[in-house]
Tab-separated table of C-alpha atoms in Angstrom:
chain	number	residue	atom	x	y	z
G	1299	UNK	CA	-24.604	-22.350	19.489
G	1300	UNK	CA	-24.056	-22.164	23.306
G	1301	UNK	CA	-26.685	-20.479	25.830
G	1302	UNK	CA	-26.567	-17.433	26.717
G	1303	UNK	CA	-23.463	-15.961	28.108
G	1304	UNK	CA	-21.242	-18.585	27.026
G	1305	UNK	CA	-22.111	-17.844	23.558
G	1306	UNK	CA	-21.402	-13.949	24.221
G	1307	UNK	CA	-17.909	-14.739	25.495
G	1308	UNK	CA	-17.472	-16.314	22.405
G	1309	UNK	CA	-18.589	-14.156	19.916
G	1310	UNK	CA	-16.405	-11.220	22.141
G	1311	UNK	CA	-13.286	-13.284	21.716
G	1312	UNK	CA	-13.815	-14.271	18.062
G	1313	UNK	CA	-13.666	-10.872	17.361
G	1314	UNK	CA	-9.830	-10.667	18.720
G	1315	UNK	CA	-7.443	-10.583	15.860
G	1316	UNK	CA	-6.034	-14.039	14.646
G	1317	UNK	CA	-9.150	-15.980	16.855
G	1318	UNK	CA	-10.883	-17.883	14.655
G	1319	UNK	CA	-14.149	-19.301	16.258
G	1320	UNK	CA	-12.851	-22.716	16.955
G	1321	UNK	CA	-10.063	-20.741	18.818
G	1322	UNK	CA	-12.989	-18.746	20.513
G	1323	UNK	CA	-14.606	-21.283	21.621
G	1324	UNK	CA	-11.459	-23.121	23.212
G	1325	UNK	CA	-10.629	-19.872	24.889
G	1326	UNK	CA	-13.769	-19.650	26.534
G	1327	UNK	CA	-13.946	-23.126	27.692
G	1328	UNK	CA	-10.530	-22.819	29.304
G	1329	UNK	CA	-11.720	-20.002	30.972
G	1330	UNK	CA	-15.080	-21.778	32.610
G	1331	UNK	CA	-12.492	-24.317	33.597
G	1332	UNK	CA	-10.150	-21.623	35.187
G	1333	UNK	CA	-9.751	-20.733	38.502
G	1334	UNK	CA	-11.750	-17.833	39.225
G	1335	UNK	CA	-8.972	-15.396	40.780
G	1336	UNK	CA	-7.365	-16.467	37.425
G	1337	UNK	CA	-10.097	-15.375	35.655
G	1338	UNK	CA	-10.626	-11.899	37.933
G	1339	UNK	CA	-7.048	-10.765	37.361
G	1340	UNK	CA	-7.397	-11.023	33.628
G	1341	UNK	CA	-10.491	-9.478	33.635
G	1342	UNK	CA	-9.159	-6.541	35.752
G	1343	UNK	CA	-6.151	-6.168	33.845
G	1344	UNK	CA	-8.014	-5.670	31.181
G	1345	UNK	CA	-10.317	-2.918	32.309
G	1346	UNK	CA	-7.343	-1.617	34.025
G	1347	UNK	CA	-5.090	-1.303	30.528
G	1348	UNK	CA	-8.446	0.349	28.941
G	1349	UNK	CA	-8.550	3.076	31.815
G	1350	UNK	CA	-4.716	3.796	32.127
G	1351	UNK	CA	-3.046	3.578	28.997
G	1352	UNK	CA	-3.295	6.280	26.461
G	1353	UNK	CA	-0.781	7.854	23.478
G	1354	UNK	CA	2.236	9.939	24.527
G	1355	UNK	CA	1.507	13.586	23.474
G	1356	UNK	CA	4.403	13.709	22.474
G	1357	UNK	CA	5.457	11.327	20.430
G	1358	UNK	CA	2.602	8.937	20.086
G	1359	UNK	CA	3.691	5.919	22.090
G	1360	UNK	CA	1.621	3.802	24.566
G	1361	UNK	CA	2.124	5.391	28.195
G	1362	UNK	CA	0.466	5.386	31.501
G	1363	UNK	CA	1.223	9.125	31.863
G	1364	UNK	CA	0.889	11.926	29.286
G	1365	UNK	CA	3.885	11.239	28.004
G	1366	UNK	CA	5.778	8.034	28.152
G	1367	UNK	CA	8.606	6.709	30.043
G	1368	UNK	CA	11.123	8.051	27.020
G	1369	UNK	CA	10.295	11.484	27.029
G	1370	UNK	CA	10.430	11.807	30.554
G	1371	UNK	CA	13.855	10.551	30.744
G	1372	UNK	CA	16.142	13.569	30.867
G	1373	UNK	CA	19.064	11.380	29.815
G	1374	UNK	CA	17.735	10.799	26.479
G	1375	UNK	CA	19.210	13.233	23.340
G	1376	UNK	CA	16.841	15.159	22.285
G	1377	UNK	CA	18.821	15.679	19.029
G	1378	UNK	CA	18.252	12.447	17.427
G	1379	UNK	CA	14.656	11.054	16.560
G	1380	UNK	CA	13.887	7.747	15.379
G	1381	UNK	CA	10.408	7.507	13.575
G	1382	UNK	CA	8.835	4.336	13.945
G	1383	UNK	CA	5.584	3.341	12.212
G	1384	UNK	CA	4.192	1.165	15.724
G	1385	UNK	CA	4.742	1.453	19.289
G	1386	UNK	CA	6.122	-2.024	19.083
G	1387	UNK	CA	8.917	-0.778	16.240
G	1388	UNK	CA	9.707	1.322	19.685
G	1389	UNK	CA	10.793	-1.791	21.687
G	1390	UNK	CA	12.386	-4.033	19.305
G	1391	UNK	CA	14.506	-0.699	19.071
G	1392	UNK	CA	14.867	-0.636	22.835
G	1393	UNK	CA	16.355	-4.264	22.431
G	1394	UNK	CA	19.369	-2.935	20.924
G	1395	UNK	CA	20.235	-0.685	23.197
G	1396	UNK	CA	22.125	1.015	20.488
G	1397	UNK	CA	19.682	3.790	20.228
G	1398	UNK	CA	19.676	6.486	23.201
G	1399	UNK	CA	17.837	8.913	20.999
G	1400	UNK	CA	13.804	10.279	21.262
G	1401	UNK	CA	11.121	8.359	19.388
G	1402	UNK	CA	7.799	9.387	17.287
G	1403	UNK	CA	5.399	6.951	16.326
G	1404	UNK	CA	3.426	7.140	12.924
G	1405	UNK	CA	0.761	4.621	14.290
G	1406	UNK	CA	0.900	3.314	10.751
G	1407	UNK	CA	2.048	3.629	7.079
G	1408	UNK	CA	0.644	4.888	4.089
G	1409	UNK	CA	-1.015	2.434	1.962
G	1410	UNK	CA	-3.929	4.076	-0.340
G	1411	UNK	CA	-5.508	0.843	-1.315
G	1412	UNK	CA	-6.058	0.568	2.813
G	1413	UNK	CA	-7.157	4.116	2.564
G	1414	UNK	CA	-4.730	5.478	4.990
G	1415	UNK	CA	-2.984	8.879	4.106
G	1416	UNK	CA	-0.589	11.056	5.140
G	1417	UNK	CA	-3.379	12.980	6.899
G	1418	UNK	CA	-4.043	9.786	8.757
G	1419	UNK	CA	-0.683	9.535	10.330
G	1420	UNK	CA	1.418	11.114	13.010
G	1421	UNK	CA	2.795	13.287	10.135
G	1422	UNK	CA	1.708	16.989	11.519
G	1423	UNK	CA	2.944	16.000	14.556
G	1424	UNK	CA	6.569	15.402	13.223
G	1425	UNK	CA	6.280	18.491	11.605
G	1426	UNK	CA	5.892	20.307	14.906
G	1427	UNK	CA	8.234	18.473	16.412
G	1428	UNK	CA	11.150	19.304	14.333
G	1429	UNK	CA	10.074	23.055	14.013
G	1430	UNK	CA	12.032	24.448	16.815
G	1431	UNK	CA	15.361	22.969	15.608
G	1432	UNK	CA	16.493	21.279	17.899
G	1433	UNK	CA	16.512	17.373	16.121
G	1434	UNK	CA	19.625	17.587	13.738
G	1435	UNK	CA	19.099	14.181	12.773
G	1436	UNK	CA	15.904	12.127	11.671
G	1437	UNK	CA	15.939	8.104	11.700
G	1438	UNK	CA	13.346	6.920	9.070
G	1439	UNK	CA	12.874	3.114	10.457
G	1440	UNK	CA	9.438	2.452	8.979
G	1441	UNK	CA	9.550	-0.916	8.204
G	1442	UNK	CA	11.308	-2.803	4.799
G	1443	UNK	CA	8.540	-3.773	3.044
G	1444	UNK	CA	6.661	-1.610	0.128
G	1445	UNK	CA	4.159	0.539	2.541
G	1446	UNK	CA	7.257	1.357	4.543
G	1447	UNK	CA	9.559	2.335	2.072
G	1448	UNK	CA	6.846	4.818	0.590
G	1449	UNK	CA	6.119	6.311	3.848
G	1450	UNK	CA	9.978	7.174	4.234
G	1451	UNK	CA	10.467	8.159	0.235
G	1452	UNK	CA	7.493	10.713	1.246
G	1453	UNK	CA	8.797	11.783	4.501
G	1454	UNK	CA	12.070	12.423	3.001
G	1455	UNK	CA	10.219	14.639	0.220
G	1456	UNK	CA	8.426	16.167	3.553
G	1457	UNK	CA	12.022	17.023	5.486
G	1458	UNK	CA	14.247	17.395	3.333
G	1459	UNK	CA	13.883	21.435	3.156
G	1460	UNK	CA	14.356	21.118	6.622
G	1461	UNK	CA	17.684	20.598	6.496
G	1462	UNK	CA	18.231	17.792	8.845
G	1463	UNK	CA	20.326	15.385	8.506
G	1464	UNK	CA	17.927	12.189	7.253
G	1465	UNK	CA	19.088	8.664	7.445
G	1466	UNK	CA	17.421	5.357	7.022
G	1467	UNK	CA	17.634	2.119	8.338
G	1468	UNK	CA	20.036	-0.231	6.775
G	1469	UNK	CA	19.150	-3.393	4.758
G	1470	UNK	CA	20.754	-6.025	4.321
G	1471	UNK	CA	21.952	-9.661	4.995
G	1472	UNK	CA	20.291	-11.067	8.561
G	1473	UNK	CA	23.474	-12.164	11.112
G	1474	UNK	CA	23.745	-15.591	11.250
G	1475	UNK	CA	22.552	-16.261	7.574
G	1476	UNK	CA	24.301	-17.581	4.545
G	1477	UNK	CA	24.817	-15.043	1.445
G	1478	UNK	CA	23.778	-18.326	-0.928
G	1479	UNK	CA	19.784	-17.816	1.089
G	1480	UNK	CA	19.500	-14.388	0.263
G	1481	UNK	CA	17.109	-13.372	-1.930
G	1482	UNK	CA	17.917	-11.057	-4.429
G	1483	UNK	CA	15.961	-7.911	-3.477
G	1484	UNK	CA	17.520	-8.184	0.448
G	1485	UNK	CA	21.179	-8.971	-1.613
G	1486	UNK	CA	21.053	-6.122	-3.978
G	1487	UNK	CA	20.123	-3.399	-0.796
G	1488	UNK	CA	22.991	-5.485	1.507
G	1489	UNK	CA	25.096	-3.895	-2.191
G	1490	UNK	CA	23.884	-0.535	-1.976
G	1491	UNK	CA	24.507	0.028	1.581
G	1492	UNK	CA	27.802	-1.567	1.926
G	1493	UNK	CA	30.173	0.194	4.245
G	1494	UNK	CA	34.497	0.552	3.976
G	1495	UNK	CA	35.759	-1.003	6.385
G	1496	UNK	CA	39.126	0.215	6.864
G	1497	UNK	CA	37.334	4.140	8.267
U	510	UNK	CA	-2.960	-31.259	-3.195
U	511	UNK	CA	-2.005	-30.385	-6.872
U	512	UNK	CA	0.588	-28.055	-7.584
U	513	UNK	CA	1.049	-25.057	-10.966
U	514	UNK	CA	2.867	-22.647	-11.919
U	515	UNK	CA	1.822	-19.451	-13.448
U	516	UNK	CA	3.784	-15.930	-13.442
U	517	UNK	CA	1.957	-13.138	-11.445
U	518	UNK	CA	1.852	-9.383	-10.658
U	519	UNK	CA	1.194	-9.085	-6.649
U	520	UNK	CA	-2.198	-6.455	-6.503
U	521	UNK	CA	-2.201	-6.810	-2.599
U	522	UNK	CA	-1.092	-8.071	0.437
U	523	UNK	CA	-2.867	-8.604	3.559
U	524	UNK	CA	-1.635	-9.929	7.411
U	525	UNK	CA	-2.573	-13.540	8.560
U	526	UNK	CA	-1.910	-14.562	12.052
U	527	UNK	CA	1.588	-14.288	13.408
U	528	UNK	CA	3.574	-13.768	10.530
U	529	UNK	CA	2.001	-15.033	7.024
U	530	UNK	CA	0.258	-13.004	4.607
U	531	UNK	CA	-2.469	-13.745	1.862
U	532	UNK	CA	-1.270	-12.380	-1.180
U	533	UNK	CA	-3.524	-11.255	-3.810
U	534	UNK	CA	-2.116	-11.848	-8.073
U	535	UNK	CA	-3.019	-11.380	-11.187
U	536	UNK	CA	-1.520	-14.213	-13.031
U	537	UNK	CA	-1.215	-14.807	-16.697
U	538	UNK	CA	-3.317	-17.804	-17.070
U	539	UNK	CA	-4.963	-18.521	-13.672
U	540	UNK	CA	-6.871	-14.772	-13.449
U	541	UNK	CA	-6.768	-13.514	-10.262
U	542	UNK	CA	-5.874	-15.830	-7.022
U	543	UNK	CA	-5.576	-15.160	-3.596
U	544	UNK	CA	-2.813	-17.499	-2.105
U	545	UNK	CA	-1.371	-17.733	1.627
U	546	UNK	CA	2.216	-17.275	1.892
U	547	UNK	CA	3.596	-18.501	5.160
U	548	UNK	CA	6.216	-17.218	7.114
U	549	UNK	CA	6.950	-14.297	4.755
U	550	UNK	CA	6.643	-11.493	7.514
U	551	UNK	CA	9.270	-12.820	9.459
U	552	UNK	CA	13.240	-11.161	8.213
U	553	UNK	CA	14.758	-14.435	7.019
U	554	UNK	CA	12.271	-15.424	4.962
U	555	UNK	CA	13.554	-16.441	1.915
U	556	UNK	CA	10.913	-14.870	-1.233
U	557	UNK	CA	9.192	-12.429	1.357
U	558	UNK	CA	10.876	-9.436	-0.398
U	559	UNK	CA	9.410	-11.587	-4.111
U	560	UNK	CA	6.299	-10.746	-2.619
U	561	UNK	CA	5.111	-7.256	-2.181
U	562	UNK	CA	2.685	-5.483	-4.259
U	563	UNK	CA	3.777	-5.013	-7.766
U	564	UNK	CA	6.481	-7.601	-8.156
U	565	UNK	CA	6.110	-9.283	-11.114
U	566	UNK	CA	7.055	-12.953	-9.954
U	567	UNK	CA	7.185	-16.710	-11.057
U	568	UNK	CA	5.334	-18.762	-8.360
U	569	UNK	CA	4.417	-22.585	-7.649
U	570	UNK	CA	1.492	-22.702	-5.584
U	571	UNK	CA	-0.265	-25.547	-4.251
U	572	UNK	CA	-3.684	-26.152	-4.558
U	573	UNK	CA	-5.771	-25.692	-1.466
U	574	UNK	CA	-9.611	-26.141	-0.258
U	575	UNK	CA	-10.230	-22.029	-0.161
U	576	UNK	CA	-6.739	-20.241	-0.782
U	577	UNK	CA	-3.666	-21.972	-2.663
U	578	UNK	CA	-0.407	-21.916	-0.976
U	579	UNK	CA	2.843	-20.104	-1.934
U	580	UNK	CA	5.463	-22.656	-2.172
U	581	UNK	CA	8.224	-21.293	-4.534
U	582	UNK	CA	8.796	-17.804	-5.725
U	583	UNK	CA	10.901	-16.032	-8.510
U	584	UNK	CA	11.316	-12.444	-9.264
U	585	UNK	CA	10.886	-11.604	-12.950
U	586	UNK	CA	10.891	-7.845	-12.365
U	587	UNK	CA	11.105	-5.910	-9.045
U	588	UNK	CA	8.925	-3.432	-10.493
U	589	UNK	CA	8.142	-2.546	-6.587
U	590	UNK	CA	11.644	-1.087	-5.850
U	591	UNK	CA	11.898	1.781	-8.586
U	592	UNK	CA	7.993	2.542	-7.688
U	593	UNK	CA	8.137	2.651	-3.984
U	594	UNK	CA	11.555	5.431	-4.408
U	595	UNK	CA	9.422	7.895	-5.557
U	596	UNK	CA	5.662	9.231	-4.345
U	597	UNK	CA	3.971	10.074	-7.379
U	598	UNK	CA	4.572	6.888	-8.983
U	599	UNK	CA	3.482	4.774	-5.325
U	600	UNK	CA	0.445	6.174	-5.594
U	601	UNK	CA	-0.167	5.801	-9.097
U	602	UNK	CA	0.518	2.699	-9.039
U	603	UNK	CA	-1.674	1.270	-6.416
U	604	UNK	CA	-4.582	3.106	-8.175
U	605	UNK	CA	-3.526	0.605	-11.380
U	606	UNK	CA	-3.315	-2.410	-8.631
U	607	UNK	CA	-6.717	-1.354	-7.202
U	608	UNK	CA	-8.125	-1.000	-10.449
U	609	UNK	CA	-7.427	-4.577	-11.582
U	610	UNK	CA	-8.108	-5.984	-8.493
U	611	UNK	CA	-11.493	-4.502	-8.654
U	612	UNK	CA	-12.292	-5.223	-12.318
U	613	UNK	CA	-11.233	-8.477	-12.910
U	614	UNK	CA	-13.372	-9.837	-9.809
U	615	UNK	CA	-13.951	-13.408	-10.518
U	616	UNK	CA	-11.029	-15.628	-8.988
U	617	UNK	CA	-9.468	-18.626	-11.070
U	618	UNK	CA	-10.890	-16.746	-14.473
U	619	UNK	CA	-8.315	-16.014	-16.853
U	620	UNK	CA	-7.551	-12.328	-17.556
U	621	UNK	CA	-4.688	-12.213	-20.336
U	622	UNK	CA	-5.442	-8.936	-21.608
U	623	UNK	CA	-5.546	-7.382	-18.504
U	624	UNK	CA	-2.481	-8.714	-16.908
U	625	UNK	CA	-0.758	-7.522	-20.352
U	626	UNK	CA	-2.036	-4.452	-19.923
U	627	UNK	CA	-1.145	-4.092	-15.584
U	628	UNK	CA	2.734	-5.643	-16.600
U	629	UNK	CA	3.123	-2.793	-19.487
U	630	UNK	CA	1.639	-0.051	-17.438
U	631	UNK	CA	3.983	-0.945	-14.420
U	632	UNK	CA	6.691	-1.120	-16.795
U	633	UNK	CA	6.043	2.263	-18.154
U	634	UNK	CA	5.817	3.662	-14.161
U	635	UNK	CA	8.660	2.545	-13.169
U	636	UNK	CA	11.103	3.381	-15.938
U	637	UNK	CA	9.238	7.061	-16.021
U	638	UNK	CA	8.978	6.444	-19.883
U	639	UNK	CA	5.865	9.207	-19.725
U	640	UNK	CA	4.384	11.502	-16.879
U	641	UNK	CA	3.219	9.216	-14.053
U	642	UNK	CA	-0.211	10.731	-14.441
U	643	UNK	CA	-0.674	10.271	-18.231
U	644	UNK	CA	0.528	6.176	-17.583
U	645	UNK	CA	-1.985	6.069	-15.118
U	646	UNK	CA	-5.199	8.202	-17.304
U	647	UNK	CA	-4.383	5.731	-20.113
U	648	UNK	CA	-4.328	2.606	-17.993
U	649	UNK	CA	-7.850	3.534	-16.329
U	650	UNK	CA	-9.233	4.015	-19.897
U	651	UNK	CA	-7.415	0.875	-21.579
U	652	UNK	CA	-8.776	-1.032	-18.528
U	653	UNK	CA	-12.121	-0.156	-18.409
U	654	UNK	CA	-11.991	-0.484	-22.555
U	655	UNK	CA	-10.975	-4.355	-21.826
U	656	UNK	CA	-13.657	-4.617	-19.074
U	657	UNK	CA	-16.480	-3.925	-21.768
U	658	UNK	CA	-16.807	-0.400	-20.965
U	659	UNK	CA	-14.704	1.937	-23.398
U	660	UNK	CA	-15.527	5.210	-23.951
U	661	UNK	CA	-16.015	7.164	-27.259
U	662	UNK	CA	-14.470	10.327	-27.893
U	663	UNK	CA	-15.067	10.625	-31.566
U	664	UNK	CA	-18.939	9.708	-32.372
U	665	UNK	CA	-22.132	10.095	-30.396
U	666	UNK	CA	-22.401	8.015	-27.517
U	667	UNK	CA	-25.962	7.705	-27.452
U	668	UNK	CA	-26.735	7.593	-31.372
U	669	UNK	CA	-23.445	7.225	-32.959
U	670	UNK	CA	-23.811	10.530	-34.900
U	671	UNK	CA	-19.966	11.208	-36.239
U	672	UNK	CA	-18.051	13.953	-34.373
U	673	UNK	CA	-16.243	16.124	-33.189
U	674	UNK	CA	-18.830	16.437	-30.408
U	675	UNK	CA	-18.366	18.713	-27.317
U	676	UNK	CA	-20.190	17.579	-24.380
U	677	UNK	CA	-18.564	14.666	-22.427
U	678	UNK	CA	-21.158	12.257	-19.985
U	679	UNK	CA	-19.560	9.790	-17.650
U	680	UNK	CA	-22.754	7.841	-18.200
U	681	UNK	CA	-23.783	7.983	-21.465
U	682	UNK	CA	-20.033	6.624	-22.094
U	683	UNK	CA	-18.205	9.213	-23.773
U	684	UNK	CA	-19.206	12.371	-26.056
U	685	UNK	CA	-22.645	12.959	-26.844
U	686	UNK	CA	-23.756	14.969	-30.167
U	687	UNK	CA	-25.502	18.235	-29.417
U	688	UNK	CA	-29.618	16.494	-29.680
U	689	UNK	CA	-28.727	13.748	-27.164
U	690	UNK	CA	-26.477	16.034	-24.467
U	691	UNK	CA	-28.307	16.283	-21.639
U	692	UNK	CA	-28.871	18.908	-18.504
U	693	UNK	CA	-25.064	19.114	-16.534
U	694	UNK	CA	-22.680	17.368	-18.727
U	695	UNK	CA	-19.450	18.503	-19.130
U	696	UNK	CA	-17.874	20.656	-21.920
U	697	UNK	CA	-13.773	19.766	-22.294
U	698	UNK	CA	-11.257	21.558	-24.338
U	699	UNK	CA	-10.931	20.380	-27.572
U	700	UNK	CA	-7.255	19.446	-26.717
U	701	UNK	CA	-8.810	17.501	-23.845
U	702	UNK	CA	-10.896	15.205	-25.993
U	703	UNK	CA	-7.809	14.713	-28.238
U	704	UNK	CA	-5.837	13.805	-25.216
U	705	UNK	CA	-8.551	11.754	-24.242
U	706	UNK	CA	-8.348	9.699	-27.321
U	707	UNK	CA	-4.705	9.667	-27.373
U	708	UNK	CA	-4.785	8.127	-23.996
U	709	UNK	CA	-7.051	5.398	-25.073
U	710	UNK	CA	-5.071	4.934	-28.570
U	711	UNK	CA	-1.943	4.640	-26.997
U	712	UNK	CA	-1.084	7.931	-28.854
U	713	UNK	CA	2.406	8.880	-26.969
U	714	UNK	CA	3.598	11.928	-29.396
U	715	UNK	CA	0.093	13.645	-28.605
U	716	UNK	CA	-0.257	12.735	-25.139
U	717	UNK	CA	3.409	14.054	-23.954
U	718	UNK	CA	3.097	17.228	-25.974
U	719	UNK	CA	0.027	18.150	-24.040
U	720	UNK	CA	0.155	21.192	-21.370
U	721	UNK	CA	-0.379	20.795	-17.531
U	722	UNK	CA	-3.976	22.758	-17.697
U	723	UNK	CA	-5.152	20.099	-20.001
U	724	UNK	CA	-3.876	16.966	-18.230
U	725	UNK	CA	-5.677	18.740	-15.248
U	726	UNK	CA	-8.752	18.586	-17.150
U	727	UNK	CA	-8.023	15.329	-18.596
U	728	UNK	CA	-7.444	13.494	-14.924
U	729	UNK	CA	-10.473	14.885	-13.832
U	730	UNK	CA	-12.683	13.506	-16.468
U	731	UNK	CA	-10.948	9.838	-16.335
U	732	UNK	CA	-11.703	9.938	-12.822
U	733	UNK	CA	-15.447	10.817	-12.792
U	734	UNK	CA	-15.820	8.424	-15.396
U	735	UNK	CA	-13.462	5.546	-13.678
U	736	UNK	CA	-15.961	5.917	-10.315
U	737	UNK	CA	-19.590	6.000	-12.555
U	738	UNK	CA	-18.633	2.423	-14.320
U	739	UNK	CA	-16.954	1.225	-11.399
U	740	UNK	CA	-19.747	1.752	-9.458
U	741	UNK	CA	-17.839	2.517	-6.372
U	742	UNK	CA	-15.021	4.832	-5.289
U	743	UNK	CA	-11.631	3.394	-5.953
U	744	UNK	CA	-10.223	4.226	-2.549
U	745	UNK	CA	-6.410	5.018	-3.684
U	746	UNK	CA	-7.460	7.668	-6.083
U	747	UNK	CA	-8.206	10.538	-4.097
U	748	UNK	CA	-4.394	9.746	-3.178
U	749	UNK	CA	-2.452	10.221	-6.062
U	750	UNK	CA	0.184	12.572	-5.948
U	751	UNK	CA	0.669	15.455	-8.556
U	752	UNK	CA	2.385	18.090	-6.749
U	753	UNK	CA	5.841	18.742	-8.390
U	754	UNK	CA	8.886	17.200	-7.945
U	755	UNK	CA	11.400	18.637	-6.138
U	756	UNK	CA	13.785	19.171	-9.111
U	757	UNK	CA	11.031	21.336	-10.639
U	758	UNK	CA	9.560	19.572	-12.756
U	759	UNK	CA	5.796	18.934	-13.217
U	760	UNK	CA	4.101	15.818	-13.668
U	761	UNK	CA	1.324	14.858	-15.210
């Protein structure tokens, strides 16, 4: 136990995700040994991201506005959405640049042993969204593991009567990888979603 | 660091640092264990896929100070894929997951009859053999049955008077004859008791002839009496889905 305020910084940053206390405590003392206008910037930045950033209203993502960068941009088509279950699932899209479509964030997936719902996601939201027809096609890119996969199975359920046209993310084989590697879950989807290719 | 090998159902997966997970199973001879698995988040890792919540798997762990560590990993079934493609089973399901997770609490103890009992329910889910909600009524009963805390639906529960009794207490653990009822409990169908025992018997003739206004019934009273001997709400429950499917047809 350290005096004081020392001890305070270190209980604050043990309470970060993936800081342990060891980690807490080096944290801190790399901070006493910081420069101070080191020290001042983080500590403004990080009052600064608490009083600026907020959710799109739209579509859920982080943005200094109320809505984000995305919606505002007039180039975008409005007629393809991809649903995403983060706001980081938004940039590791954006890395593609493959995608010039309109994004809505879940903010999660469902997972009833977590206790999060349907009611606890983005879900209405969607709804509302695709109400005035003018999304023809949906992107379900929650992610590939079991959580995901259920969120999608139950947003298809959701959207189907819709009738828009609802696709989902491929799986498959990673580039770069050899076929003997895969395991046999990722192989048998790479099977079910194989494409022609003489189209 | 000692290594074993034991085959496992995954109950539950949680995130550790950048891109492991601890994975929670119910093995066949180890009980329950809660292992790390390193590296699994991440796309090209090899047995991530091997382990997501109800995959019934091979693994070799290694023996650590407070959780073992996944080194190898088989799939035995996938019982995950055929669940997660359709809502009323995913829910189910993790109520059966939940369940064992919270009933067989002690790590490292063995629980054969429950992991039996987990691998043949999942089994049942995912091949639809009977309505998702009937698989899952008869798993809470069988389970808590194994745990110590069956439930009668043919004698008195309080003085073991032979039925048929009426009156139905969560409490008193099952019927109770007409001079033990007590003030509030609840009066079922006589086709709900029988489905009740059916349920709990493993009686599949009687429990898929039974009509949707008595597996209504029926849920409710596994339910009430799943939360009074567990103590504590199972937080998937109030989850599981029973609307109909989109074809039409009803479930259970």
């Amino acid at each position: 136990m350290y005096e004081g305020i020392v001890q305070d910084l270190i209980d604050e940053l043990g309470r970060l995700p993936g800081v342990g206390p060891k980690s807490a405590q080096r944290i801190a003392f790399h901070l006493l040994a910081a420069d101070p206008a080191d020290v001042k910037r983080l500590a403004d930045v990080l009052v600064e991201v608490k009083q600026k950033v907020r959710f799109c209203q739209t579509c859920g993502n982080v943005a200094e506005d109320d809505q984000c960068r995305i919606c505002r941009d007039p180039g975008r088509d409005p007629t393809v959405l991809c649903v995403v279950e983060e706001s980081k699932d938004v940039v590791a899209v954006e890395r593609t640049r493959e995608f010039r479509g309109r994004y809505h964030v879940l903010g999660g997936a469902i997972s009833p042993i977590e206790g999060i719902g349907p009611d606890d996601l983005r879900i209405r939201e969607l709804m509302q969204r695709l109400a005035d027809g003018t999304v023809t096609e949906a992107i379900l890119a929650t992610d590939p593991n079991l959580e995901g996969e259920a969120t999608a199975t139950y947003l298809t359920r959701l959207l189907k009567p819709m009738g828009l046209r609802i696709t989902r993310l491929a799986s498959g084989l990673p580039v770069g990888g050899d076929l003997e590697y895969a395991d046999e879950v990722t192989l048998g989807r790479a099977f079910e979603g194989r494409r022609a290719v003489d189209d | 660091m000692g290594l074993y090998r034991d085959e496992g159902v995954v109950l539950r997966t949680q995130k550790l640092g950048e891109a492991d997970r601890i994975v929670s199973l119910l093995t066949r001879r180890h009980g329950r264990i809660r292992a790390v698995a390193k590296g699994v988040r991440r796309t090209s890792s090899r047995f991530g896929s091997r382990l997501e919540p109800f995959m019934h798997v091979d693994a070799q762990l290694a023996e650590g100070r407070s959780l073992d560590v996944v080194a190898q990993v088989e799939t035995v079934t996938p019982y995950g894929q055929p669940v997660c493609a359709n809502y009323g089973l995913y829910t189910a399901g993790t109520v059966m997951l939940e369940t064992t997770e919270r009933l067989v609490a002690e790590e490292h103890e063995p629980a054969l009859q429950q992991f039996l009992l987990l691998v043949g329910g999942l089994r049942a889910l995912s091949q639809q053999e009977h309505a998702p909600g009937l698989t899952l009524d008869s798993f809470l009963l069988r389970s808590l049955a194994i745990a110590g805390y069956a439930p009668s639906f043919s004698d008195c529960a309080h003085c073991g008077a032979e039925g048929p009794h009426r009156a139905f207490s969560p409490a008193a653990g099952g019927l109770l004859c007409a001079d033990c009822r007590v003030p509030g409990t609840a009066r079922p169908a006589p086709e709900t008791i029988e489905l009740l025992a059916a349920l709990l018997a493993g009686d599949w003739e009687v429990a898929d002839a039974s009509e949707p206004r008595i597996r209504r019934e029926t849920c409710g009273l596994v339910s009430a009496y799943v939360r009074w001997h567990l103590e504590r709400d199972l937080r998937s429950l109030v989850y599981v889905d029973r609307t109909p499917e989109p074809n039409g047809t009803v479930r259970g």
